[in-house]
Amino acid sequence: MDKKLIEQGVRLILEGIGEDISREGLLRTPQRVADMYEELFSGMDKDPSVYLEPLFDEDHDEMIIVKDIPFYSVCEHHMVPFVGKAHIAYVPNKSGRIVGLSKLTRVLEVVSHRLQVQERLTTI
């Protein structure tokens, strides 16, 4: 992520809407926005499948579900944030190997920290 380029873009937006970018309240705004974008889009270059690695042998054969996982993301069409709650479920493989529940929430965090459409989040 090129934070300097983002800062330049934020300055242009502020000027474009008629703001005085030398105004005290806006002096560090481009930097703050670049820092925020770094966090919001921290999943862009991460592979969520790495969080599904170690699998544990538990001989488990029933569906596993984690409900009401809060998340936020940013719509790629309008760059507007959206929030929601996700439910993730899976059935262990034939040998009964499982993934820790915290790994499922980590996968959601990685994929939601990208420009996104809501429908794509449901297929990851």
mmCIF file of C-alpha atoms in Angstrom:
data_model
loop_
_atom_site.group_PDB
_atom_site.id
_atom_site.type_symbol
_atom_site.label_atom_id
_atom_site.label_comp_id
_atom_site.label_asym_id
_atom_site.label_seq_id
_atom_site.Cartn_x
_atom_site.Cartn_y
_atom_site.Cartn_z
ATOM 1 C CA MET A 1 0.000 0.000 0.000
ATOM 2 C CA ASP A 2 1.401 3.380 -0.979
ATOM 3 C CA LYS A 3 0.421 5.635 1.912
ATOM 4 C CA LYS A 4 1.930 8.768 0.327
ATOM 5 C CA LEU A 5 -0.219 8.249 -2.764
ATOM 6 C CA ILE A 6 -3.301 7.838 -0.582
ATOM 7 C CA GLU A 7 -2.453 11.042 1.282
ATOM 8 C CA GLN A 8 -2.182 12.902 -2.045
ATOM 9 C CA GLY A 9 -5.566 11.519 -3.091
ATOM 10 C CA VAL A 10 -7.186 12.604 0.171
ATOM 11 C CA ARG A 11 -5.769 16.109 -0.278
ATOM 12 C CA LEU A 12 -7.267 16.229 -3.787
ATOM 13 C CA ILE A 13 -10.653 15.071 -2.490
ATOM 14 C CA LEU A 14 -10.616 17.709 0.252
ATOM 15 C CA GLU A 15 -9.722 20.396 -2.260
ATOM 16 C CA GLY A 16 -12.334 19.034 -4.684
ATOM 17 C CA ILE A 17 -15.117 19.461 -2.132
ATOM 18 C CA GLY A 18 -13.981 23.004 -1.419
ATOM 19 C CA GLU A 19 -12.096 22.506 1.848
ATOM 20 C CA ASP A 20 -9.070 24.513 2.860
ATOM 21 C CA ILE A 21 -6.422 21.813 3.351
ATOM 22 C CA SER A 22 -4.262 24.240 5.349
ATOM 23 C CA ARG A 23 -7.023 24.545 7.975
ATOM 24 C CA GLU A 24 -5.793 23.345 11.385
ATOM 25 C CA GLY A 25 -8.370 20.559 11.702
ATOM 26 C CA LEU A 26 -7.367 19.081 8.332
ATOM 27 C CA LEU A 27 -3.574 19.318 8.522
ATOM 28 C CA ARG A 28 -3.048 15.655 9.461
ATOM 29 C CA THR A 29 -6.256 14.304 7.943
ATOM 30 C CA PRO A 30 -4.589 12.823 4.835
ATOM 31 C CA GLN A 31 -2.147 10.919 7.052
ATOM 32 C CA ARG A 32 -4.924 9.730 9.380
ATOM 33 C CA VAL A 33 -6.986 8.518 6.406
ATOM 34 C CA ALA A 34 -3.972 6.654 4.968
ATOM 35 C CA ASP A 35 -3.408 4.979 8.349
ATOM 36 C CA MET A 36 -7.093 4.033 8.526
ATOM 37 C CA TYR A 37 -7.007 2.568 5.006
ATOM 38 C CA GLU A 38 -3.952 0.522 5.934
ATOM 39 C CA GLU A 39 -5.997 -1.117 8.702
ATOM 40 C CA LEU A 40 -9.271 -1.373 6.744
ATOM 41 C CA PHE A 41 -7.561 -3.104 3.817
ATOM 42 C CA SER A 42 -5.045 -5.165 5.772
ATOM 43 C CA GLY A 43 -6.393 -8.362 4.189
ATOM 44 C CA MET A 44 -5.532 -7.388 0.620
ATOM 45 C CA ASP A 45 -2.280 -9.336 0.380
ATOM 46 C CA LYS A 46 -3.010 -12.087 2.904
ATOM 47 C CA ASP A 47 -3.947 -15.655 2.070
ATOM 48 C CA PRO A 48 -6.813 -16.645 4.400
ATOM 49 C CA SER A 49 -6.151 -20.357 3.883
ATOM 50 C CA VAL A 50 -3.016 -20.165 6.052
ATOM 51 C CA TYR A 51 -5.285 -19.800 9.064
ATOM 52 C CA LEU A 52 -6.932 -23.122 8.313
ATOM 53 C CA GLU A 53 -3.703 -25.009 8.821
ATOM 54 C CA PRO A 54 -3.055 -26.892 11.742
ATOM 55 C CA LEU A 55 -5.847 -29.385 11.738
ATOM 56 C CA PHE A 56 -6.484 -31.425 14.841
ATOM 57 C CA ASP A 57 -7.372 -35.125 14.959
ATOM 58 C CA GLU A 58 -10.520 -35.304 17.053
ATOM 59 C CA ASP A 59 -12.549 -37.949 15.199
ATOM 60 C CA HIS A 60 -15.395 -35.420 15.052
ATOM 61 C CA ASP A 61 -18.194 -36.038 12.546
ATOM 62 C CA GLU A 62 -20.818 -33.389 13.305
ATOM 63 C CA MET A 63 -21.236 -29.939 11.802
ATOM 64 C CA ILE A 64 -19.265 -27.226 13.551
ATOM 65 C CA ILE A 65 -20.701 -23.713 13.544
ATOM 66 C CA VAL A 66 -19.663 -20.326 14.884
ATOM 67 C CA LYS A 67 -22.506 -17.795 14.963
ATOM 68 C CA ASP A 68 -22.819 -14.022 15.175
ATOM 69 C CA ILE A 69 -19.230 -13.121 14.301
ATOM 70 C CA PRO A 70 -19.154 -9.326 13.895
ATOM 71 C CA PHE A 71 -17.292 -7.978 10.876
ATOM 72 C CA TYR A 72 -16.854 -4.828 8.838
ATOM 73 C CA SER A 73 -15.817 -4.369 5.253
ATOM 74 C CA VAL A 74 -15.854 -1.734 2.508
ATOM 75 C CA CYS A 75 -18.038 -1.895 -0.606
ATOM 76 C CA GLU A 76 -15.878 -1.938 -3.724
ATOM 77 C CA HIS A 77 -18.494 -0.077 -5.795
ATOM 78 C CA HIS A 78 -18.845 3.019 -3.622
ATOM 79 C CA MET A 79 -16.064 2.574 -1.032
ATOM 80 C CA VAL A 80 -18.662 2.832 1.712
ATOM 81 C CA PRO A 81 -18.265 0.717 4.859
ATOM 82 C CA PHE A 82 -20.749 -1.989 5.723
ATOM 83 C CA VAL A 83 -21.054 -4.119 8.823
ATOM 84 C CA GLY A 84 -22.682 -7.400 9.617
ATOM 85 C CA LYS A 85 -22.636 -10.648 11.509
ATOM 86 C CA ALA A 86 -21.455 -13.855 9.909
ATOM 87 C CA HIS A 87 -22.133 -17.494 10.650
ATOM 88 C CA ILE A 88 -19.521 -20.018 9.547
ATOM 89 C CA ALA A 89 -20.159 -23.747 9.460
ATOM 90 C CA TYR A 90 -18.302 -26.765 8.172
ATOM 91 C CA VAL A 91 -18.403 -30.522 8.393
ATOM 92 C CA PRO A 92 -15.072 -32.131 9.313
ATOM 93 C CA ASN A 93 -13.447 -34.346 6.701
ATOM 94 C CA LYS A 94 -13.910 -38.132 6.750
ATOM 95 C CA SER A 95 -11.040 -38.626 9.177
ATOM 96 C CA GLY A 96 -12.665 -36.203 11.678
ATOM 97 C CA ARG A 97 -9.979 -33.534 11.526
ATOM 98 C CA ILE A 98 -11.056 -30.112 12.807
ATOM 99 C CA VAL A 99 -9.858 -26.502 12.714
ATOM 100 C CA GLY A 100 -9.897 -24.334 15.822
ATOM 101 C CA LEU A 101 -12.897 -21.998 16.031
ATOM 102 C CA SER A 102 -10.660 -18.948 16.337
ATOM 103 C CA LYS A 103 -9.169 -19.817 12.934
ATOM 104 C CA LEU A 104 -12.601 -19.443 11.312
ATOM 105 C CA THR A 105 -13.038 -15.941 12.690
ATOM 106 C CA ARG A 106 -9.509 -15.063 11.528
ATOM 107 C CA VAL A 107 -10.367 -16.144 7.965
ATOM 108 C CA LEU A 108 -13.443 -13.885 8.063
ATOM 109 C CA GLU A 109 -11.334 -10.999 9.329
ATOM 110 C CA VAL A 110 -8.808 -11.380 6.503
ATOM 111 C CA VAL A 111 -11.359 -11.605 3.688
ATOM 112 C CA SER A 112 -13.534 -8.798 5.050
ATOM 113 C CA HIS A 113 -10.515 -6.450 5.221
ATOM 114 C CA ARG A 114 -10.537 -6.059 1.445
ATOM 115 C CA LEU A 115 -12.638 -4.096 -0.982
ATOM 116 C CA GLN A 116 -15.638 -6.339 -1.182
ATOM 117 C CA VAL A 117 -19.154 -6.972 -2.345
ATOM 118 C CA GLN A 118 -21.411 -8.504 0.261
ATOM 119 C CA GLU A 119 -22.272 -11.447 -1.960
ATOM 120 C CA ARG A 120 -18.592 -12.417 -2.381
ATOM 121 C CA LEU A 121 -18.186 -12.697 1.380
ATOM 122 C CA THR A 122 -20.785 -15.457 1.387
ATOM 123 C CA THR A 123 -18.774 -17.671 -0.941
ATOM 124 C CA ILE A 124 -15.318 -17.514 0.634
#
